C-alpha cells in the first residue's frame, strides 16, 4: 500500500501538483508553474533557442518560442515592440538575432499600428548592416515587400549620415547572399523615403553613395572611406595596407584577406579597434605575433579590456567575454582551426572583463545560498549558441558574479540521486534522508574558466530543486535568500521547492526569499507566482545580478 502515501493534500511529491495551485506538468514529469508569455518572450530574447534543451530540439524550442512571440504581438503589439527594443538597445542579450526575428514577426504579423511601430524601430534594433541583412532574411518569412516594408528599409539607409552609411557599406558587404545592393534595389530609398517621409533628408550625397553601392564606379565625390576601400583592394603589400588603415580608418573587413596575416596590419587596426572586434580577434592577434608578453600591443589590449564603461557602451555582453575567454585560454579554435600560445595578461584581463561587462551591482548585504542545478538536463544545449557552454556551466559563471559582490554567500551544487556524490571514495553530503547536494569550493578568486570546469566535471542525475532548502534546514543554516539556477525541470523530490521554502521559513523564523534564475528559454519556473517572496528572472540578462541584489534586500 506504499503507493497510497503519494496521495496527500498537505505535502505532495513533485510528481503531482500542489492541490489548489495553478501548477502544470513540466517536460520531466514533475509539476511546476508556467511563466506568462511576456516572461517567456524575455527568456527567448535573452537566451535564444540555439542547441535546444535536454527535452526539446532546437527546432521544437524555436517554434514554441515563435508561438509565444506571436501571442504577445497579437495581445499587445506595441508592448511587444517596446520589449524587443529595450532588450536589444540595452545590450541585455548575448545575441541580437532573437530580437531581429521577433521584430520581423511584429513587422509582418502585427496589426497596422504594430507593423508601423516595428518598422520605425528598425534602426534602433538593426544597428549595423549585418543586423539589417538578418532582419531582411527573417521578415520575408512573414510578409512580402509592400510599400511599408520598402519605406522601413529605405528609412534605415536614409536616417544615417553619408559617412556612417559608407562605413556600413564597406564593412558589411554581404551575409548569406544578402547584400546592400539587393536591399537598395528593393527599397528604392531615394524615391520611396524621400517622397514618402519628408522628415528624412535623402541628400545628393546619399544618392551618389546609393549609386556606387548598386552600380559601382570610381567613387568620386563620395566619403573618404570609399576611396580608402578601393585603394585597399588594390594594395600590393601589407605595409601599404597598414598605412591605408591609419589614413582612412578602415575596418578589417575592408582589407584583402592575404594581408590579414601581417602583424603590421593588425597593429594599425588595433589603434581604433572597437571593443567587440578586439575581443573577437584576440586569438588572431596572438597567433600572428602581435600580442606577446610585455608588448605595447598587449598593454593597449589589457587597458581596453579593463575599461568597464567602454565595454558597456559597446554593448559587450558577458557571454561574449566568457566565450572568448574559454576559446583564448584553450589556445585552439573552437573548430580546430589555428593554434596559439595564450598570453597570461590577456587571460587575466578577459577574466576581469567578464565581471566588468555586467551592470554595476550594489551588494544586498544579506546571507545567500547560491544553488546550481547540475542535474542531467542542465548539461544539454548551448547558452546563446556558444559551443560547449551548457546551462550548467553558464550557471556557475553567473553565480560567481553575485559571489564577487556579496559579503556572505555559499555555493552548492545539487541533483537527486540514491547514492549521493562521491569524492575520493568518500560519500558526500547526506542529510535528513536526502542526498545529491554538496558545497562547492568555486570562488571569484579563482580563474573563471577553472571554476566552470570544476562544475562541468561533476556527476549528474535526476532533478530535485527542493534540495537547497532541505539542506539549509538540515545543516541549521541561516539563509535570507536562496538563489537557484535551474531549468525548472524538477520532478524527483518528495516535496515541492515552494513548500520546502515555506517549511524552512517556519522552522528558522526567517522570512527567506527565493530567486529562480531561468537558464533555458522554456516555459517553466519553480517560483510560486502567488508568493511575493519568490522571483523569477532570466539567466544572463545583464541586469540579473542587480535584480537578485535588489530583491534580496527587499527593494523590489
Coordinates of C-alpha atoms in Angstrom, one line a residue:
X1 CA 0.0 0.0 0.0
X2 CA 3.1 2.3 -0.2
X3 CA 1.6 4.0 -3.3
X4 CA -1.1 5.5 -1.1
X5 CA 1.4 7.7 0.6
X6 CA 1.6 9.7 -2.6
X7 CA -2.0 10.8 -2.2
X8 CA -1.9 13.8 0.2
X9 CA -3.2 17.3 0.3
X10 CA -0.5 18.7 2.7
X11 CA 2.9 17.8 1.3
X12 CA 2.6 16.1 -2.1
X13 CA 5.7 15.0 -4.0
X14 CA 6.9 16.9 -7.1
X15 CA 5.3 14.2 -9.4
X16 CA 1.8 15.6 -8.5
X17 CA 0.6 19.2 -8.3
X18 CA 0.1 21.1 -5.1
X19 CA -3.7 20.9 -4.5
X20 CA -5.4 24.2 -5.4
X21 CA -2.4 25.6 -7.2
X22 CA -2.0 26.5 -10.9
X23 CA 0.9 24.1 -11.4
X24 CA 1.3 22.4 -14.8
X25 CA 3.3 19.4 -15.8
X26 CA 6.8 20.1 -17.0
X27 CA 8.8 18.1 -19.6
X28 CA 10.3 15.8 -17.0
X29 CA 7.1 14.5 -15.4
X30 CA 7.1 16.8 -12.4
X31 CA 4.8 19.8 -11.7
X32 CA 5.9 23.4 -11.7
X33 CA 4.4 26.8 -12.6
X34 CA 4.2 28.1 -16.1
X35 CA 5.6 31.6 -16.6
X36 CA 3.4 34.1 -18.6
X37 CA 4.0 34.8 -22.2
X38 CA 5.9 38.1 -21.5
X39 CA 8.4 36.4 -19.2
X40 CA 8.8 33.6 -21.8
X41 CA 9.3 36.3 -24.5
X42 CA 12.1 37.9 -22.5
X43 CA 13.7 34.5 -21.9
X44 CA 13.8 33.9 -25.7
X45 CA 15.1 37.4 -26.5
X46 CA 17.9 37.0 -24.0
X47 CA 18.8 33.2 -24.1
X48 CA 17.7 32.3 -27.6
X49 CA 16.9 28.7 -28.6
X50 CA 20.1 27.5 -30.3
X51 CA 21.0 24.0 -29.3
X52 CA 17.6 23.3 -27.8
X53 CA 17.4 21.6 -24.4
X54 CA 17.5 18.1 -22.9
X55 CA 13.8 17.8 -23.6
X56 CA 13.3 19.8 -26.8
X57 CA 15.3 20.0 -30.1
X58 CA 16.4 23.4 -31.4
X59 CA 13.6 23.4 -33.9
X60 CA 10.9 22.4 -31.4
X61 CA 12.1 25.1 -28.9
X62 CA 12.3 27.7 -31.6
X63 CA 8.8 27.0 -32.8
X64 CA 7.5 27.1 -29.3
X65 CA 9.1 30.5 -28.7
X66 CA 7.9 31.8 -32.0
X67 CA 4.3 30.9 -31.0
X68 CA 4.9 32.9 -27.7
X69 CA 6.2 35.9 -29.6
X70 CA 3.2 35.7 -32.0
X71 CA 0.8 35.6 -29.0
X72 CA 2.5 38.7 -27.4
X73 CA 2.3 40.6 -30.7
X74 CA -1.4 39.7 -31.1
X75 CA -2.2 40.6 -27.4
X76 CA -0.3 43.9 -27.3
X77 CA 1.9 44.6 -30.3
X78 CA 3.2 48.0 -29.1
X79 CA 4.3 46.4 -25.8
X80 CA 6.0 43.6 -27.7
X81 CA 7.9 46.0 -29.9
X82 CA 8.9 48.1 -26.9
X83 CA 10.2 44.9 -25.1
X84 CA 12.2 44.0 -28.2
X85 CA 13.8 47.4 -28.5
X86 CA 14.6 47.6 -24.8
X87 CA 16.4 44.3 -24.7
X88 CA 18.3 45.0 -27.9
X89 CA 19.3 48.6 -27.1
X90 CA 20.5 47.8 -23.6
X91 CA 22.7 45.0 -24.7
X92 CA 20.9 42.7 -22.4
X93 CA 21.1 39.7 -24.7
X94 CA 24.3 37.9 -25.9
X95 CA 23.0 37.9 -29.5
X96 CA 20.7 40.3 -31.4
X97 CA 19.2 37.6 -33.7
X98 CA 16.2 36.7 -31.4
X99 CA 15.3 40.5 -31.3
X100 CA 15.6 40.8 -35.0
X101 CA 13.5 37.7 -35.5
X102 CA 10.8 39.0 -33.1
X103 CA 10.8 42.4 -34.7
X104 CA 10.4 40.8 -38.2
X105 CA 7.4 38.9 -36.8
X106 CA 5.9 42.2 -35.5
X107 CA 6.5 43.9 -38.8
X108 CA 4.8 41.0 -40.7
X109 CA 2.1 39.7 -38.3
X110 CA 1.0 42.7 -36.3
X111 CA -1.9 45.0 -36.9
X112 CA -1.3 48.2 -38.8
X113 CA -0.1 50.2 -35.7
X114 CA 2.2 47.4 -34.6
X115 CA 3.8 47.0 -38.1
X116 CA 4.4 50.7 -38.3
X117 CA 6.0 50.7 -34.8
X118 CA 8.2 47.7 -35.7
X119 CA 9.5 49.3 -38.9
X120 CA 10.0 52.7 -37.1
X121 CA 12.1 50.8 -34.5
X122 CA 14.2 49.0 -37.2
X123 CA 17.2 51.5 -37.0
X124 CA 17.3 51.0 -33.2
X125 CA 17.4 47.2 -33.3
X126 CA 19.3 46.7 -36.6
X127 CA 22.2 48.9 -35.7
X128 CA 24.6 47.5 -38.3
X129 CA 24.5 46.4 -41.9
X130 CA 24.8 42.8 -40.7
X131 CA 21.7 43.2 -38.5
X132 CA 19.8 44.7 -41.4
X133 CA 20.7 41.7 -43.6
X134 CA 19.4 39.3 -40.9
X135 CA 16.2 41.3 -40.5
X136 CA 15.6 41.1 -44.2
X137 CA 16.1 37.4 -44.2
X138 CA 13.6 37.0 -41.3
X139 CA 10.9 39.4 -42.5
X140 CA 10.5 37.6 -45.8
X141 CA 9.1 34.6 -43.9
X142 CA 6.2 36.7 -42.6
X143 CA 5.3 39.2 -45.4
X144 CA 6.1 40.4 -48.9
X145 CA 7.9 43.6 -50.0
X146 CA 5.0 46.0 -49.8
X147 CA 5.2 49.8 -49.6
X148 CA 5.6 50.0 -45.8
X149 CA 8.5 47.5 -45.7
X150 CA 10.3 49.2 -48.6
X151 CA 9.8 52.5 -46.7
X152 CA 11.1 50.9 -43.5
X153 CA 14.3 49.5 -45.1
X154 CA 14.7 52.8 -47.0
X155 CA 14.5 54.7 -43.8
X156 CA 17.3 52.6 -42.3
X157 CA 19.6 53.9 -45.1
X158 CA 18.3 57.4 -45.3
X159 CA 18.4 58.0 -41.5
X160 CA 22.2 57.6 -41.4
X161 CA 24.7 60.2 -42.3
X162 CA 26.5 59.6 -45.6
X163 CA 29.8 58.9 -43.8
X164 CA 28.2 56.5 -41.4
X165 CA 26.4 54.7 -44.2
X166 CA 29.6 54.5 -46.2
X167 CA 31.3 52.8 -43.3
X168 CA 28.5 50.2 -43.1
X169 CA 28.8 49.6 -46.9
X170 CA 32.5 48.7 -46.8
X171 CA 32.4 46.8 -43.5
X172 CA 29.3 44.7 -44.0
X173 CA 29.1 43.8 -47.7
X174 CA 27.1 40.6 -47.5
X175 CA 25.7 37.9 -45.3
X176 CA 24.4 34.5 -46.6
X177 CA 23.8 36.0 -50.0
X178 CA 22.1 39.3 -48.9
X179 CA 23.9 42.5 -49.9
X180 CA 23.2 46.2 -49.7
X181 CA 22.8 46.2 -53.4
X182 CA 19.9 43.8 -53.1
X183 CA 18.2 45.8 -50.4
X184 CA 18.6 49.2 -52.1
X185 CA 17.2 47.8 -55.3
X186 CA 14.1 46.5 -53.4
X187 CA 13.6 49.6 -51.2
X188 CA 14.5 52.5 -53.6
X189 CA 15.2 54.8 -50.6
X190 CA 16.0 57.9 -52.7
X191 CA 12.4 57.8 -54.1
X192 CA 10.3 55.9 -51.6
X193 CA 11.7 57.5 -48.5
X194 CA 12.5 61.0 -49.8
X195 CA 8.9 61.4 -51.1
X196 CA 7.1 59.4 -48.6
X197 CA 8.8 60.7 -45.4
X198 CA 9.9 64.3 -45.7
X199 CA 11.5 64.3 -42.3
X200 CA 14.3 62.2 -43.7
X201 CA 16.9 64.0 -45.7
X202 CA 17.9 61.9 -48.7
X203 CA 20.7 64.2 -49.9
X204 CA 22.7 64.2 -53.1
X205 CA 25.4 62.5 -51.1
X206 CA 23.1 59.7 -50.2
X207 CA 22.1 59.3 -53.8
X208 CA 25.7 59.2 -55.1
X209 CA 26.5 56.6 -52.4
X210 CA 23.4 54.5 -53.3
X211 CA 24.5 54.6 -57.0
X212 CA 28.0 53.4 -56.1
X213 CA 26.7 50.6 -53.9
X214 CA 24.3 49.4 -56.7
X215 CA 26.3 50.0 -59.8
X216 CA 29.9 50.5 -58.6
X217 CA 32.2 53.1 -60.3
X218 CA 35.2 55.1 -59.3
X219 CA 33.8 56.6 -56.1
X220 CA 34.3 60.2 -56.9
X221 CA 32.6 62.7 -54.6
X222 CA 32.0 60.0 -52.0
X223 CA 33.1 59.7 -48.4
X224 CA 36.9 59.2 -48.0
X225 CA 36.4 55.7 -46.6
X226 CA 35.1 54.6 -50.0
X227 CA 38.3 55.8 -51.6
X228 CA 40.3 54.0 -48.9
X229 CA 38.4 50.8 -49.5
X230 CA 39.1 51.0 -53.2
X231 CA 42.8 51.6 -52.6
X232 CA 43.0 48.8 -50.0
X233 CA 41.5 46.3 -52.5
X234 CA 44.4 47.1 -54.9
X235 CA 47.2 47.4 -52.3
X236 CA 50.1 45.2 -53.1
X237 CA 51.8 44.9 -49.7
X238 CA 50.8 44.6 -46.1
X239 CA 52.8 47.7 -45.3
X240 CA 50.7 49.7 -47.8
X241 CA 47.5 48.3 -46.3
X242 CA 48.6 49.3 -42.8
X243 CA 49.2 52.8 -44.0
X244 CA 45.7 52.9 -45.6
X245 CA 44.1 51.6 -42.4
X246 CA 45.6 54.5 -40.5
X247 CA 44.9 57.1 -43.2
X248 CA 41.2 56.2 -43.8
X249 CA 40.2 54.4 -40.6
X250 CA 39.4 51.2 -42.5
X251 CA 37.9 48.1 -40.7
X252 CA 39.3 44.6 -41.1
X253 CA 36.5 43.6 -43.4
X254 CA 37.6 46.2 -46.0
X255 CA 41.1 44.7 -46.4
X256 CA 42.5 41.9 -48.6
X257 CA 42.4 38.6 -46.8
X258 CA 46.0 37.8 -47.7
X259 CA 47.2 40.9 -45.8
X260 CA 45.5 39.8 -42.6
X261 CA 48.4 37.6 -41.6
X262 CA 50.6 40.6 -41.1
X263 CA 51.4 41.9 -37.5
X264 CA 51.9 45.4 -39.0
X265 CA 48.3 45.4 -40.4
X266 CA 46.8 44.3 -37.1
X267 CA 48.9 46.9 -35.2
X268 CA 47.3 49.5 -37.4
X269 CA 43.8 48.0 -36.9
X270 CA 44.3 48.0 -33.1
X271 CA 44.7 51.8 -33.0
X272 CA 40.9 52.3 -33.3
X273 CA 39.6 48.8 -32.9
X274 CA 36.1 48.6 -31.3
X275 CA 35.7 46.6 -28.1
X276 CA 33.7 43.8 -29.8
X277 CA 36.2 43.4 -32.6
X278 CA 39.1 43.4 -30.0
X279 CA 37.6 40.5 -28.1
X280 CA 36.8 38.6 -31.2
X281 CA 40.3 39.0 -32.7
X282 CA 42.5 38.4 -29.6
X283 CA 43.4 34.9 -30.8
X284 CA 44.3 36.1 -34.3
X285 CA 46.5 38.9 -33.0
X286 CA 48.2 36.4 -30.7
X287 CA 48.7 33.8 -33.4
X288 CA 50.3 36.2 -35.8
X289 CA 52.7 37.5 -33.1
X290 CA 51.3 41.0 -32.3
X291 CA 50.1 40.1 -28.8
X292 CA 53.1 38.9 -26.8
X293 CA 54.0 39.1 -23.1
X294 CA 55.1 42.6 -22.2
X295 CA 54.4 44.1 -25.7
X296 CA 52.9 47.5 -26.2
X297 CA 50.0 46.0 -28.1
X298 CA 49.3 43.7 -25.2
X299 CA 49.3 46.7 -22.8
X300 CA 46.8 48.5 -25.0
X301 CA 44.5 45.4 -25.3
X302 CA 44.6 44.9 -21.5
X303 CA 43.9 48.5 -20.8
X304 CA 40.8 48.5 -23.0
X305 CA 39.5 45.1 -21.7
X306 CA 39.8 46.6 -18.2
X307 CA 37.6 49.6 -19.1
X308 CA 34.1 48.5 -17.9
X309 CA 32.4 51.7 -19.1
X310 CA 33.9 51.2 -22.6
X311 CA 32.7 47.6 -22.6
X312 CA 29.2 48.5 -21.6
X313 CA 28.9 51.4 -24.1
X314 CA 29.9 49.0 -26.8
X315 CA 27.2 46.5 -25.6
X316 CA 29.8 43.8 -25.0
X317 CA 27.8 41.0 -23.4
X318 CA 29.4 38.9 -20.6
X319 CA 28.6 35.8 -22.6
X320 CA 30.8 37.1 -25.5
X321 CA 33.6 37.7 -23.0
X322 CA 33.2 34.2 -21.4
X323 CA 33.1 32.6 -24.8
X324 CA 36.3 34.5 -25.9
X325 CA 38.0 33.6 -22.6
X326 CA 37.3 29.9 -22.9
X327 CA 38.5 29.8 -26.5
X328 CA 41.5 32.0 -26.0
X329 CA 42.7 30.2 -22.9
X330 CA 42.5 26.9 -24.7
X331 CA 45.0 28.0 -27.3
X332 CA 42.9 26.4 -30.1
X333 CA 40.0 27.5 -32.2
X334 CA 36.5 26.1 -31.4
X335 CA 36.6 24.2 -34.8
X336 CA 40.2 23.2 -34.5
X337 CA 41.3 26.0 -36.8
X338 CA 44.5 27.7 -35.7
X339 CA 46.6 27.4 -32.6
X340 CA 48.3 30.0 -30.4
X341 CA 50.1 30.3 -27.0
X342 CA 47.8 32.3 -24.7
X343 CA 49.3 35.4 -23.1
X344 CA 48.7 35.5 -19.4
X345 CA 48.0 39.2 -19.2
X346 CA 45.2 38.8 -21.8
X347 CA 43.7 35.8 -20.0
X348 CA 43.6 37.8 -16.7
X349 CA 42.1 40.8 -18.5
X350 CA 39.3 38.7 -20.0
X351 CA 38.6 37.1 -16.7
X352 CA 38.1 40.6 -15.1
X353 CA 36.2 41.9 -18.2
X354 CA 33.5 39.2 -17.6
X355 CA 32.6 40.8 -14.3
X356 CA 33.0 44.3 -15.6
X357 CA 30.6 43.7 -18.5
X358 CA 27.7 43.4 -16.1
X359 CA 25.8 46.5 -14.9
X360 CA 27.1 47.8 -11.6
X361 CA 25.7 45.7 -8.7
X362 CA 25.1 47.1 -5.3
X363 CA 25.5 44.4 -2.6
X364 CA 22.4 43.2 -0.8
X365 CA 24.4 42.5 2.3
X366 CA 22.2 39.5 3.2
X367 CA 23.0 35.8 3.6
X368 CA 22.7 34.0 0.3
X369 CA 22.8 30.3 -0.7
X370 CA 23.6 30.1 -4.4
X371 CA 22.5 26.7 -5.6
X372 CA 23.5 25.3 -9.0
X373 CA 21.2 22.7 -10.6
X374 CA 23.8 20.3 -12.0
X375 CA 21.3 17.5 -13.0
X376 CA 21.4 15.8 -16.3
X377 CA 19.1 18.1 -18.2
X378 CA 21.3 21.1 -17.4
X379 CA 24.1 19.6 -19.4
X380 CA 22.2 19.7 -22.7
X381 CA 22.0 22.6 -25.1
X382 CA 24.2 25.7 -25.5
X383 CA 23.5 29.1 -23.9
X384 CA 23.2 31.7 -26.6
X385 CA 24.6 29.3 -29.1
X386 CA 28.1 29.3 -27.6
X387 CA 29.6 25.9 -28.4
X388 CA 30.1 23.8 -25.3
X389 CA 28.6 26.3 -22.9
X390 CA 25.8 24.3 -21.3
X391 CA 23.3 25.9 -18.9
X392 CA 25.1 24.1 -16.1
X393 CA 28.5 25.7 -16.9
X394 CA 26.9 29.1 -17.5
X395 CA 25.1 29.0 -14.2
X396 CA 28.4 28.6 -12.4
X397 CA 29.8 31.7 -14.1
X398 CA 26.7 33.7 -13.4
X399 CA 26.7 32.7 -9.7
X400 CA 30.2 34.0 -9.4
X401 CA 29.1 37.5 -10.3
X402 CA 26.9 37.6 -7.3
X403 CA 29.6 35.9 -5.1
X404 CA 32.0 38.6 -6.2
X405 CA 29.7 41.3 -5.0
X406 CA 28.2 39.9 -1.8
X407 CA 30.0 39.6 1.6
X408 CA 28.1 36.5 2.8
X409 CA 27.4 33.6 0.5
X410 CA 27.7 29.8 -0.1
X411 CA 27.7 28.0 -3.4
X412 CA 26.3 24.4 -3.6
X413 CA 25.6 22.1 -6.4
X414 CA 22.6 19.6 -6.4
X415 CA 20.9 16.8 -8.1
X416 CA 18.8 13.9 -6.8
X417 CA 20.5 10.5 -6.6
X418 CA 20.2 7.4 -4.4
X419 CA 23.9 7.1 -3.8
X420 CA 24.9 10.7 -3.3
X421 CA 28.1 12.2 -4.7
X422 CA 31.4 10.6 -4.1
X423 CA 34.8 12.4 -4.0
X424 CA 38.0 10.4 -3.4
X425 CA 36.0 7.3 -2.4
X426 CA 34.2 9.2 0.3
X427 CA 30.4 9.8 0.2
X428 CA 29.4 13.4 0.2
X429 CA 26.5 15.2 1.9
X430 CA 23.6 13.1 3.2
X431 CA 21.0 14.7 5.4
X432 CA 17.5 14.1 6.5
X433 CA 17.2 11.1 4.2
X434 CA 18.1 13.2 1.1
X435 CA 21.2 13.2 -0.9
X436 CA 22.7 14.7 -4.0
X437 CA 23.9 18.1 -2.7
X438 CA 27.4 19.3 -1.9
X439 CA 29.1 22.6 -1.1
X440 CA 31.3 23.7 -4.0
X441 CA 34.7 25.3 -3.5
X442 CA 34.5 27.6 -6.5
X443 CA 35.1 31.2 -5.8
X444 CA 35.5 34.5 -7.7
X445 CA 39.1 34.4 -6.5
X446 CA 39.6 31.6 -8.9
X447 CA 40.2 31.9 -12.7
X448 CA 36.6 31.9 -14.1
X449 CA 37.3 29.1 -16.5
X450 CA 38.7 26.9 -13.7
X451 CA 35.5 27.4 -11.7
X452 CA 33.4 26.5 -14.7
X453 CA 35.5 23.4 -15.4
X454 CA 35.1 22.3 -11.8
X455 CA 31.3 22.3 -12.2
X456 CA 31.5 20.7 -15.7
X457 CA 33.3 17.7 -14.1
X458 CA 30.6 16.9 -11.6
X459 CA 28.3 13.8 -11.9
X460 CA 24.7 14.4 -12.6
X461 CA 21.3 12.6 -12.2
X462 CA 17.7 13.5 -11.6
X463 CA 16.4 16.9 -10.6
X464 CA 15.2 17.9 -7.1
X465 CA 15.0 21.7 -6.7
X466 CA 13.8 21.4 -3.1
X467 CA 17.3 20.2 -2.0
X468 CA 18.8 23.7 -1.3
X469 CA 16.1 24.5 1.3
X470 CA 16.2 21.0 2.8
X471 CA 19.9 21.2 3.1
X472 CA 19.8 24.6 4.8
X473 CA 17.4 23.3 7.4
X474 CA 19.3 20.0 8.0
X475 CA 22.5 21.9 8.4
X476 CA 20.9 24.6 10.5
X477 CA 22.0 27.4 8.2
X478 CA 20.6 30.9 8.4
X479 CA 19.8 31.9 4.9
X480 CA 18.0 35.1 3.8
X481 CA 17.8 34.4 0.1
X482 CA 18.1 31.2 -1.9
X483 CA 19.2 31.7 -5.5
X484 CA 18.6 28.6 -7.6
X485 CA 20.0 28.4 -11.1
X486 CA 17.9 25.9 -13.0
X487 CA 15.8 24.9 -16.0
X488 CA 12.9 24.1 -13.5
X489 CA 12.5 20.6 -14.9
X490 CA 12.3 19.3 -11.3
X491 CA 10.4 16.0 -10.6
X492 CA 12.3 13.7 -8.2
X493 CA 11.6 15.1 -4.7
X494 CA 9.1 14.3 -2.0
X495 CA 8.3 17.9 -1.5
X496 CA 7.9 20.8 -3.9
X497 CA 10.5 23.6 -3.8
X498 CA 8.0 26.2 -2.9
X499 CA 6.7 24.1 0.0
X500 CA 10.3 23.4 1.2
X501 CA 10.8 27.2 1.3
X502 CA 7.7 27.6 3.4
X503 CA 8.9 24.9 5.8
X504 CA 12.3 26.5 6.1
X505 CA 10.7 29.8 6.9
X506 CA 8.5 28.2 9.6
X507 CA 11.5 26.3 11.1
X508 CA 14.0 29.2 11.0
X509 CA 11.8 32.2 11.7
X510 CA 13.5 33.9 8.7
X511 CA 11.2 35.3 6.0
X512 CA 13.5 33.8 3.4
X513 CA 13.2 34.7 -0.2
X514 CA 13.7 32.6 -3.3
X515 CA 15.1 33.8 -6.7
X516 CA 14.8 31.4 -9.6
X517 CA 17.3 32.1 -12.4
X518 CA 15.9 30.5 -15.6
X519 CA 18.8 29.2 -17.6
X520 CA 16.9 28.0 -20.7
X521 CA 14.1 29.5 -22.8
X522 CA 11.3 27.1 -21.7
X523 CA 8.0 27.9 -20.0
X524 CA 8.6 26.6 -16.5
X525 CA 9.5 28.0 -13.1
X526 CA 9.6 26.6 -9.6
X527 CA 8.8 30.1 -8.3
X528 CA 5.2 30.3 -6.9
X529 CA 3.6 33.4 -8.6
X530 CA 1.3 33.9 -5.6
X531 CA 4.2 34.3 -3.2
X532 CA 5.7 37.8 -3.1
X533 CA 8.9 36.3 -1.6
X534 CA 9.7 34.4 -4.8
X535 CA 11.0 35.9 -8.0
X536 CA 11.7 34.5 -11.5
X537 CA 14.5 36.2 -13.5
X538 CA 16.2 35.4 -16.8
X539 CA 19.7 34.0 -16.7
X540 CA 22.4 36.1 -18.4
X541 CA 20.3 39.2 -18.7
X542 CA 23.0 41.7 -17.8
X543 CA 20.6 43.2 -15.2
X544 CA 20.1 39.9 -13.4
X545 CA 22.7 40.2 -10.7
X546 CA 21.4 43.6 -9.8
X547 CA 17.8 42.3 -9.7
X548 CA 18.9 39.5 -7.4
X549 CA 20.6 42.0 -5.1
X550 CA 17.6 44.4 -5.0
X551 CA 15.1 41.5 -4.3
X552 CA 17.4 40.1 -1.6
X553 CA 17.4 43.3 0.3
X554 CA 13.7 43.9 -0.2
X555 CA 13.9 46.8 -2.7
X556 CA 11.6 45.1 -5.2

